[in-house]
Tab-separated table of C-alpha atoms and ligand atoms in Angstrom:
chain	number	residue	atom	x	y	z
A	1	MET	CA	14.674	27.936	-11.793
A	2	LEU	CA	11.821	25.769	-11.317
A	3	VAL	CA	13.833	22.438	-10.764
A	4	SER	CA	16.213	23.720	-7.635
A	5	PRO	CA	15.360	22.898	-3.301
A	6	GLU	CA	13.550	25.958	-2.584
A	7	ASN	CA	10.640	25.089	-5.358
A	8	LEU	CA	10.843	21.234	-4.443
A	9	VAL	CA	7.011	19.767	-2.704
A	10	TYR	CA	7.590	16.200	-3.437
A	11	THR	CA	10.142	13.402	-3.226
A	12	LYS	CA	10.767	10.224	-1.905
A	13	THR	CA	11.468	9.933	1.853
A	14	PRO	CA	14.216	9.412	2.850
A	15	LEU	CA	12.843	6.861	4.973
A	16	MET	CA	12.925	4.413	2.192
A	17	THR	CA	16.141	3.230	1.612
A	18	ASP	CA	17.778	3.830	-1.929
A	19	LYS	CA	17.522	-0.342	-2.955
A	20	PRO	CA	15.068	-0.438	-5.799
A	21	LEU	CA	11.983	-2.114	-5.028
A	22	SER	CA	11.966	-6.042	-6.275
A	23	TYR	CA	8.148	-5.673	-6.789
A	24	CYS	CA	6.678	-5.837	-9.998
A	25	PRO	CA	6.390	-2.792	-12.347
A	26	GLY	CA	2.782	-1.118	-10.555
A	27	CYS	CA	2.367	-3.335	-7.821
A	28	GLY	CA	1.036	-1.647	-4.547
A	29	HIS	CA	3.440	-2.667	-2.267
A	30	GLY	CA	5.889	-0.376	-2.541
A	31	THR	CA	3.589	2.722	-2.588
A	32	VAL	CA	2.291	1.282	0.577
A	33	HIS	CA	6.069	0.684	2.002
A	34	ARG	CA	6.189	4.817	1.068
A	35	MET	CA	2.780	6.091	2.694
A	36	ILE	CA	3.588	4.277	5.904
A	37	MET	CA	7.251	5.548	6.043
A	38	GLU	CA	6.016	9.183	5.384
A	39	VAL	CA	3.538	8.820	8.132
A	40	VAL	CA	6.497	7.585	10.612
A	41	ASP	CA	8.997	10.217	8.897
A	42	GLU	CA	6.448	13.100	10.247
A	43	MET	CA	5.454	12.028	13.217
A	44	GLY	CA	9.648	12.201	14.237
A	45	ILE	CA	9.660	8.326	14.915
A	46	GLN	CA	12.053	6.693	13.353
A	47	ALA	CA	13.627	5.309	16.098
A	48	ASP	CA	11.015	4.206	17.980
A	49	THR	CA	9.009	2.287	15.563
A	50	ILE	CA	9.313	-1.636	14.723
A	51	GLY	CA	7.685	-3.011	11.762
A	52	ILE	CA	7.666	-6.720	11.126
A	53	ALA	CA	7.777	-8.002	7.926
A	54	PRO	CA	6.078	-11.333	6.710
A	55	VAL	CA	6.361	-14.082	4.554
A	56	GLY	CA	5.295	-13.182	0.609
A	57	CYS	CA	6.444	-10.863	-1.811
A	58	SER	CA	6.775	-7.862	0.955
A	59	VAL	CA	9.062	-10.563	2.926
A	60	LEU	CA	12.056	-8.081	1.932
A	61	ALA	CA	10.098	-5.069	3.342
A	62	TYR	CA	12.978	-4.839	5.937
A	63	GLU	CA	15.266	-3.699	2.558
A	64	PHE	CA	13.271	-0.839	2.164
A	65	MET	CA	12.011	0.759	5.222
A	66	ASN	CA	14.675	2.748	6.739
A	67	ILE	CA	13.597	1.477	10.207
A	68	ASP	CA	14.472	-1.235	12.492
A	69	MET	CA	12.367	-4.672	11.000
A	70	GLN	CA	11.915	-8.457	12.078
A	71	GLN	CA	10.787	-10.616	9.538
A	72	ALA	CA	8.155	-13.175	10.830
A	73	ALA	CA	7.572	-16.757	10.025
A	74	HIS	CA	4.483	-17.402	7.417
A	75	GLY	CA	1.414	-15.829	9.210
A	76	ARG	CA	2.944	-14.869	12.694
A	77	ALA	CA	3.722	-11.188	12.550
A	78	PRO	CA	0.770	-10.460	14.958
A	79	ALA	CA	2.208	-12.665	17.392
A	80	LEU	CA	6.130	-11.438	17.240
A	81	ALA	CA	4.462	-7.489	17.526
A	82	THR	CA	2.570	-8.942	20.213
A	83	GLY	CA	6.043	-10.297	21.965
A	84	ILE	CA	7.362	-6.615	21.003
A	85	LYS	CA	5.138	-4.003	22.135
A	86	ARG	CA	4.858	-5.885	25.320
A	87	CYS	CA	8.086	-5.814	26.054
A	88	TRP	CA	8.747	-2.430	24.566
A	89	PRO	CA	5.833	-0.808	24.977
A	90	ASP	CA	6.568	2.654	24.526
A	91	LYS	CA	7.517	1.756	21.125
A	92	TYR	CA	5.480	1.944	17.929
A	93	VAL	CA	5.070	-1.527	16.331
A	94	PHE	CA	3.187	-2.712	13.197
A	95	THR	CA	2.958	-5.800	11.254
A	96	TYR	CA	2.872	-5.591	7.317
A	97	GLN	CA	1.276	-8.768	5.857
A	98	GLY	CA	-0.374	-10.005	2.749
A	99	ASP	CA	-3.876	-11.773	2.474
A	100	GLY	CA	-1.920	-15.283	2.124
A	101	ASP	CA	-0.009	-14.471	5.274
A	102	LEU	CA	-2.516	-12.850	7.239
A	103	ALA	CA	-5.845	-14.566	6.433
A	104	ALA	CA	-4.899	-17.896	5.244
A	105	ILE	CA	-1.599	-19.138	7.552
A	106	GLY	CA	-1.859	-16.637	9.940
A	107	THR	CA	-5.354	-16.299	10.751
A	108	ALA	CA	-4.993	-17.546	14.017
A	109	GLU	CA	-2.549	-14.989	15.140
A	110	THR	CA	-4.676	-12.199	13.528
A	111	ILE	CA	-7.763	-12.925	15.084
A	112	HIS	CA	-6.183	-13.706	18.715
A	113	ALA	CA	-4.032	-10.704	18.667
A	114	CYS	CA	-7.427	-8.534	17.253
A	115	ASN	CA	-9.298	-10.437	20.271
A	116	ARG	CA	-6.540	-9.636	22.888
A	117	GLY	CA	-6.828	-6.080	21.285
A	118	GLU	CA	-2.529	-5.773	21.458
A	119	ASN	CA	-1.837	-2.269	20.821
A	120	ILE	CA	-0.454	-2.386	17.402
A	121	ALA	CA	-1.130	-1.381	13.930
A	122	ILE	CA	-1.702	-3.665	11.901
A	123	PHE	CA	-1.230	-3.229	7.770
A	124	PHE	CA	-2.973	-6.187	5.614
A	125	VAL	CA	-2.684	-5.932	1.468
A	126	ASN	CA	-5.149	-7.963	0.069
A	127	ASN	CA	-4.501	-8.364	-3.406
A	128	GLY	CA	-6.991	-11.678	-3.409
A	129	ILE	CA	-4.231	-14.310	-4.319
A	130	TYR	CA	-0.373	-15.257	-3.480
A	131	GLY	CA	1.661	-13.463	-5.146
A	132	MET	CA	5.007	-14.762	-4.279
A	133	THR	CA	4.536	-18.309	-5.472
A	134	GLY	CA	2.853	-17.739	-8.531
A	135	GLY	CA	-0.665	-16.549	-7.987
A	136	GLN	CA	-2.953	-19.545	-6.498
A	137	MET	CA	-6.149	-19.090	-5.063
A	138	ALA	CA	-6.335	-17.480	-1.275
A	139	PRO	CA	-8.754	-17.296	1.361
A	140	THR	CA	-9.267	-13.104	-0.076
A	141	THR	CA	-9.884	-14.698	-4.273
A	142	LEU	CA	-13.128	-13.559	-5.137
A	143	PRO	CA	-16.084	-15.619	-6.685
A	144	GLY	CA	-15.325	-16.822	-10.344
A	145	MET	CA	-11.875	-14.987	-9.919
A	146	ARG	CA	-9.066	-16.901	-11.842
A	147	SER	CA	-6.057	-18.387	-10.448
A	148	SER	CA	-3.396	-20.554	-11.032
A	149	THR	CA	-5.262	-22.892	-8.888
A	150	THR	CA	-8.559	-21.702	-10.074
A	151	PRO	CA	-7.823	-21.248	-13.747
A	152	TYR	CA	-11.602	-21.528	-14.560
A	153	GLY	CA	-12.568	-19.315	-11.555
A	154	ARG	CA	-13.144	-19.870	-8.132
A	155	ASP	CA	-16.361	-22.370	-7.634
A	156	VAL	CA	-17.873	-21.177	-4.126
A	157	ALA	CA	-19.385	-24.913	-3.955
A	158	LEU	CA	-16.499	-26.527	-4.161
A	159	MET	CA	-13.942	-24.237	-2.683
A	160	GLY	CA	-15.775	-22.253	-0.086
A	161	ASN	CA	-16.730	-18.532	0.410
A	162	PRO	CA	-13.969	-15.777	0.267
A	163	LEU	CA	-13.077	-14.359	3.429
A	164	LYS	CA	-13.709	-10.928	4.505
A	165	ILE	CA	-11.456	-10.967	7.686
A	166	THR	CA	-11.537	-7.157	7.947
A	167	GLU	CA	-14.858	-7.316	8.768
A	168	LEU	CA	-14.332	-10.063	11.012
A	169	VAL	CA	-11.939	-8.536	12.879
A	170	ALA	CA	-13.848	-5.159	13.232
A	171	MET	CA	-16.076	-7.303	15.514
A	172	LEU	CA	-14.139	-8.184	18.000
A	173	PRO	CA	-13.729	-6.455	21.191
A	174	GLY	CA	-10.340	-5.723	20.729
A	175	THR	CA	-9.454	-3.519	17.653
A	176	PHE	CA	-10.107	-0.056	17.974
A	177	TYR	CA	-9.373	1.224	14.442
A	178	VAL	CA	-10.652	-0.805	11.154
A	179	SER	CA	-10.387	1.088	7.753
A	180	ARG	CA	-10.064	-0.376	3.784
A	181	HIS	CA	-8.212	1.138	1.811
A	182	SER	CA	-6.321	1.629	-1.763
A	183	VAL	CA	-3.641	2.804	-3.429
A	184	HIS	CA	-3.950	2.923	-6.813
A	185	THR	CA	-5.003	6.542	-7.647
A	186	PRO	CA	-3.292	9.835	-5.890
A	187	LEU	CA	-6.763	10.193	-3.989
A	188	ASN	CA	-6.847	6.893	-2.423
A	189	VAL	CA	-3.377	6.998	-1.577
A	190	ARG	CA	-3.735	10.195	0.337
A	191	LYS	CA	-6.862	8.929	1.844
A	192	PHE	CA	-4.332	5.831	3.065
A	193	LYS	CA	-2.042	8.000	4.394
A	194	ARG	CA	-4.411	9.719	6.810
A	195	ALA	CA	-5.813	6.196	7.871
A	196	ALA	CA	-2.381	5.260	8.663
A	197	ARG	CA	-1.379	8.155	10.254
A	198	MET	CA	-4.318	7.286	12.781
A	199	ALA	CA	-3.220	4.048	13.011
A	200	PHE	CA	0.316	5.311	14.710
A	201	GLU	CA	-1.243	8.430	16.358
A	202	ASN	CA	-3.583	5.577	18.345
A	203	GLN	CA	-0.732	3.862	19.531
A	204	LYS	CA	-0.300	6.573	22.181
A	205	LEU	CA	-3.962	5.553	23.143
A	206	ASN	CA	-3.089	1.987	24.212
A	207	LYS	CA	-7.038	0.890	22.907
A	208	GLY	CA	-6.199	-1.793	21.109
A	209	VAL	CA	-5.299	-2.802	17.232
A	210	SER	CA	-5.574	-0.429	14.365
A	211	PHE	CA	-6.066	-2.668	11.357
A	212	ILE	CA	-5.963	-1.184	7.812
A	213	GLU	CA	-6.567	-3.111	4.815
A	214	ILE	CA	-5.277	-1.825	1.198
A	215	VAL	CA	-6.839	-3.392	-1.448
A	216	SER	CA	-4.330	-3.778	-4.155
A	217	ASN	CA	-3.605	-5.256	-7.148
A	218	CYS	CA	-1.212	-8.238	-8.160
A	219	ASN	CA	-0.784	-7.298	-11.951
A	220	SER	CA	1.363	-10.166	-12.639
A	221	GLY	CA	-0.822	-13.078	-10.794
A	222	TRP	CA	-3.732	-11.444	-12.540
A	223	LYS	CA	-2.140	-11.220	-15.572
A	224	MET	CA	-2.715	-8.060	-16.263
A	225	SER	CA	-1.195	-4.556	-17.157
A	226	PRO	CA	-0.638	-2.489	-13.967
A	227	VAL	CA	-2.846	0.213	-14.983
A	228	ASP	CA	-5.965	-2.367	-16.555
A	229	ALA	CA	-5.091	-4.552	-12.857
A	230	ASN	CA	-6.472	-1.175	-11.163
A	231	LYS	CA	-9.339	-0.627	-13.287
A	232	TRP	CA	-10.241	-4.689	-12.337
A	233	MET	CA	-9.707	-4.069	-9.119
A	234	GLU	CA	-12.425	-1.029	-9.399
A	235	ASP	CA	-14.770	-2.999	-11.097
A	236	ASN	CA	-14.442	-6.368	-9.135
A	237	MET	CA	-12.421	-6.070	-5.791
A	238	PHE	CA	-14.198	-2.761	-4.612
A	239	PRO	CA	-18.001	-4.172	-4.800
A	240	PHE	CA	-16.598	-7.168	-2.551
A	241	TYR	CA	-14.321	-5.219	-0.780
A	242	PRO	CA	-15.956	-2.012	-0.309
A	243	LEU	CA	-13.791	0.946	0.608
A	244	GLY	CA	-13.504	3.336	3.992
A	245	ASP	CA	-13.936	3.127	7.612
A	246	ILE	CA	-15.609	0.168	9.332
A	247	LYS	CA	-14.556	0.869	12.914
A	248	VAL	CA	-13.356	4.111	14.175
A	249	ASN	CA	-12.716	4.957	18.155
A	250	GLY	CA	-14.233	1.238	19.299
A	251	GLU	CA	-17.438	2.179	17.525
A	252	MET	CA	-18.600	0.371	14.486
A	253	VAL	CA	-19.514	3.289	11.713
A	254	SER	CA	-20.641	0.329	8.674
A	255	LYS	CA	-22.443	-2.648	8.876
A	256	PRO	CA	-20.329	-5.267	7.721
A	257	THR	CA	-21.822	-6.049	4.189
A	258	LYS	CA	-22.950	-9.730	3.434
A	259	ALA	CA	-20.989	-11.700	1.043
A	260	GLU	CA	-22.778	-12.862	-1.767
B	1	MET	CA	-0.798	37.448	-13.356
B	2	ALA	CA	0.821	35.346	-11.293
B	3	LYS	CA	0.704	31.664	-12.414
B	4	ILE	CA	1.437	28.574	-10.658
B	5	LYS	CA	4.611	26.020	-12.741
B	6	GLY	CA	5.396	22.686	-12.054
B	7	ALA	CA	8.031	20.238	-12.880
B	8	ILE	CA	8.963	16.702	-12.718
B	9	VAL	CA	12.079	14.854	-12.801
B	10	ILE	CA	12.151	11.046	-12.940
B	11	ASP	CA	14.926	8.962	-12.201
B	12	ILE	CA	14.256	7.036	-15.588
B	13	GLU	CA	16.974	4.095	-14.412
B	14	ARG	CA	14.619	3.188	-11.488
B	15	CYS	CA	11.190	3.630	-13.349
B	16	LYS	CA	9.673	0.440	-14.589
B	17	GLY	CA	7.556	1.869	-17.222
B	18	CYS	CA	3.910	0.604	-15.373
B	19	GLU	CA	2.036	3.801	-16.590
B	20	VAL	CA	0.227	4.820	-13.371
B	21	CYS	CA	1.961	7.566	-13.270
B	22	ILE	CA	0.615	8.634	-16.598
B	23	VAL	CA	-2.991	7.777	-16.268
B	24	SER	CA	-3.157	9.750	-12.640
B	25	CYS	CA	-1.851	12.982	-14.346
B	26	PRO	CA	-4.698	15.579	-14.546
B	27	THR	CA	-2.834	17.505	-17.781
B	28	GLY	CA	-1.635	14.434	-19.449
B	29	VAL	CA	2.439	15.545	-19.165
B	30	ILE	CA	3.624	12.248	-18.864
B	31	ARG	CA	4.311	9.575	-21.433
B	32	LEU	CA	6.462	6.131	-21.979
B	33	GLU	CA	9.969	6.809	-24.169
B	34	LYS	CA	10.398	4.268	-27.045
B	35	LYS	CA	13.594	3.812	-25.863
B	36	VAL	CA	14.252	1.734	-22.726
B	37	ASN	CA	16.472	1.835	-19.360
B	38	GLY	CA	19.183	-0.382	-18.418
B	39	LYS	CA	16.706	-2.800	-17.475
B	40	GLY	CA	15.171	-3.169	-19.848
B	41	TYR	CA	12.363	-0.781	-18.597
B	42	HIS	CA	10.047	1.449	-21.004
B	43	PHE	CA	10.601	4.942	-18.774
B	44	ALA	CA	8.213	7.698	-17.810
B	45	TYR	CA	8.902	11.035	-18.994
B	46	PRO	CA	7.392	14.726	-19.212
B	47	ALA	CA	6.532	15.054	-22.994
B	48	LEU	CA	4.631	17.972	-22.578
B	49	PRO	CA	6.414	20.027	-19.649
B	50	ASP	CA	4.927	23.019	-19.753
B	51	ASN	CA	1.142	21.747	-18.903
B	52	CYS	CA	2.785	20.032	-15.336
B	53	THR	CA	1.116	22.497	-12.573
B	54	GLY	CA	3.421	20.090	-9.858
B	55	CYS	CA	0.228	18.603	-8.465
B	56	ALA	CA	2.552	15.587	-7.223
B	57	ASN	CA	-0.348	13.062	-8.420
B	58	CYS	CA	2.127	11.113	-10.367
B	59	ALA	CA	4.733	11.010	-7.817
B	60	VAL	CA	2.331	10.142	-4.965
B	61	VAL	CA	1.318	7.199	-6.668
B	62	CYS	CA	3.954	6.135	-7.954
B	63	PRO	CA	4.552	2.962	-6.573
B	64	ASP	CA	8.657	2.984	-7.288
B	65	GLY	CA	8.672	6.498	-5.898
B	66	VAL	CA	11.202	7.718	-8.662
B	67	ILE	CA	9.389	10.671	-9.479
B	68	THR	CA	10.056	14.306	-7.428
B	69	VAL	CA	8.497	17.219	-8.170
B	70	TYR	CA	9.070	21.120	-8.129
B	71	ARG	CA	6.425	24.209	-8.271
B	72	LYS	CA	6.906	28.140	-8.379
B	73	LYS	CA	4.811	30.987	-8.545
B	74	VAL	CA	6.123	32.979	-11.808
B	75	GLU	CA	4.672	36.349	-12.840
B	76	GLU	CA	3.508	36.301	-16.459
C	1	TPP	C1	5.107	-22.502	6.395
C	1	TPP	C2	5.252	-21.850	5.084
C	1	TPP	N1	4.151	-22.275	4.216
C	1	TPP	C3	4.279	-21.951	2.977
C	1	TPP	C4	4.979	-21.262	2.302
C	1	TPP	C5	5.286	-20.690	0.796
C	1	TPP	N2	5.077	-18.975	0.427
C	1	TPP	C6	5.605	-17.796	0.558
C	1	TPP	S1	4.522	-16.705	0.138
C	1	TPP	C7	2.896	-17.449	0.162
C	1	TPP	C8	2.036	-16.373	0.034
C	1	TPP	C9	2.155	-14.965	-0.268
C	1	TPP	O1	1.003	-14.349	-0.366
C	1	TPP	P1	0.108	-13.207	0.398
C	1	TPP	O2	0.319	-13.529	1.949
C	1	TPP	O3	-1.168	-12.924	-0.089
C	1	TPP	O4	1.531	-12.109	-0.211
C	1	TPP	P2	1.710	-11.799	-1.478
C	1	TPP	O5	2.899	-12.441	-2.631
C	1	TPP	O6	0.437	-11.213	-2.493
C	1	TPP	O7	1.973	-9.916	-1.173
C	1	TPP	C10	2.976	-18.912	0.755
C	1	TPP	C11	1.920	-19.891	0.240
C	1	TPP	C12	5.990	-20.287	3.046
C	1	TPP	N3	7.344	-19.642	2.496
C	1	TPP	N4	6.002	-20.686	4.812
C	2	SF4	S1	3.650	-10.573	-7.569
C	2	SF4	FE1	2.119	-9.711	-7.263
C	2	SF4	S2	1.695	-8.753	-5.361
C	2	SF4	FE2	3.924	-10.062	-5.724
C	2	SF4	S3	5.153	-7.943	-6.555
C	2	SF4	FE3	4.514	-8.762	-8.589
C	2	SF4	S4	2.441	-7.596	-8.566
C	2	SF4	FE4	3.218	-7.740	-6.515
C	3	SF4	S1	4.720	5.227	-11.976
C	3	SF4	FE1	6.677	5.246	-11.507
C	3	SF4	S2	7.741	3.627	-12.428
C	3	SF4	FE2	5.446	3.814	-13.169
C	3	SF4	S3	5.581	4.539	-15.003
C	3	SF4	FE3	5.455	6.351	-13.561
C	3	SF4	S4	7.391	6.994	-13.069
C	3	SF4	FE4	7.912	5.023	-13.521
C	4	SF4	S1	3.051	16.813	-10.765
C	4	SF4	FE1	1.056	16.612	-11.588
C	4	SF4	S2	0.496	17.808	-13.186
C	4	SF4	FE2	2.909	17.426	-12.978
C	4	SF4	S3	3.216	15.625	-14.537
C	4	SF4	FE3	2.921	14.993	-12.038
C	4	SF4	S4	0.565	14.903	-11.844
C	4	SF4	FE4	0.916	15.886	-13.846
């Protein structure tokens, strides 16, 4: 019999709870959650890992990840992670944040945690808008990109430039590993998982922040089907937010691209 | 000759019909069912199960983690 336990090659990790995810169909949040939990599972650190959930669609991440978690006030996850890690330096501590959380209301916490070099991991899901509250413009919204508050597209002259916060934190001395990924294809998911593993392994070295951006779709907010949203993301988000490593082992490996 | 055979099992009540697995399957195994599940979503099913190689692409990319994959070497 083909379908029997000895032939099993893939199933959802038990470090994801059995609660149905609250995310829209095709939303990358679920995949990012699961890959982080696969890494925690494979490293055998379930009892020693503490996650910080944000405000945003992933506010309920603690319902889905089968580890100890604490939910932070909007944007304050890196500050909360700092406190927990400093009290408990042997634990693996990570934040999980959207772009509204990390790059708008939480910019100060993000930058200062990264500059201080807290020994934590930050997972940053960038979908270019505020998903949870109805698709408003975020600092990360692309020039010309439609959102519920920029129905004619983001006008940079009026609304300012999008913020590449990942390139920004890579310039800070406190970041040790900075990398940008996506989870919309199997290959990209596997690459992200390797990066997530590195982010957890790095915490053993005590050398600063591991910061991983995941460019992801908010298909509901973008008003597209999931498959179309992923295509749109490849065509529009990736040229502006190029995938790949930016900083590895404390050394810059790619020159930050200028915001056009 | 030994051949790799795969099989997938989809938890249809938890599938949200996003189709991300469908475009990620290299051998075109998966399609959306016309029927809907308890939540009202058209759900994915292995329409061409004999094509499955057990590569796990669909399961890895499924946002809701509802696909389980099996693989076995079979003698022809
Ligand atoms: C102090 C405070 N200000 C504003 C809000 C409203 N609010 C909830 S979620 C959110 C933005 C979330 O966007 P993002 O971080 O990009 O996450 P996503 O939902 O897209 O995953 C905002 C502004 C809030 N909950 N608390
Ligand atoms: S609103 Fe956007 S970010 Fe939130 S769950 Fe839906 S697709 Fe995902
Ligand atoms: S990727 Fe998962 S949720 Fe989406 S259609 Fe396939 S099985 Fe269903
Ligand atoms: S395991 Fe591979 S071949 Fe089989 S259905 Fe999934 S993607 Fe297709």
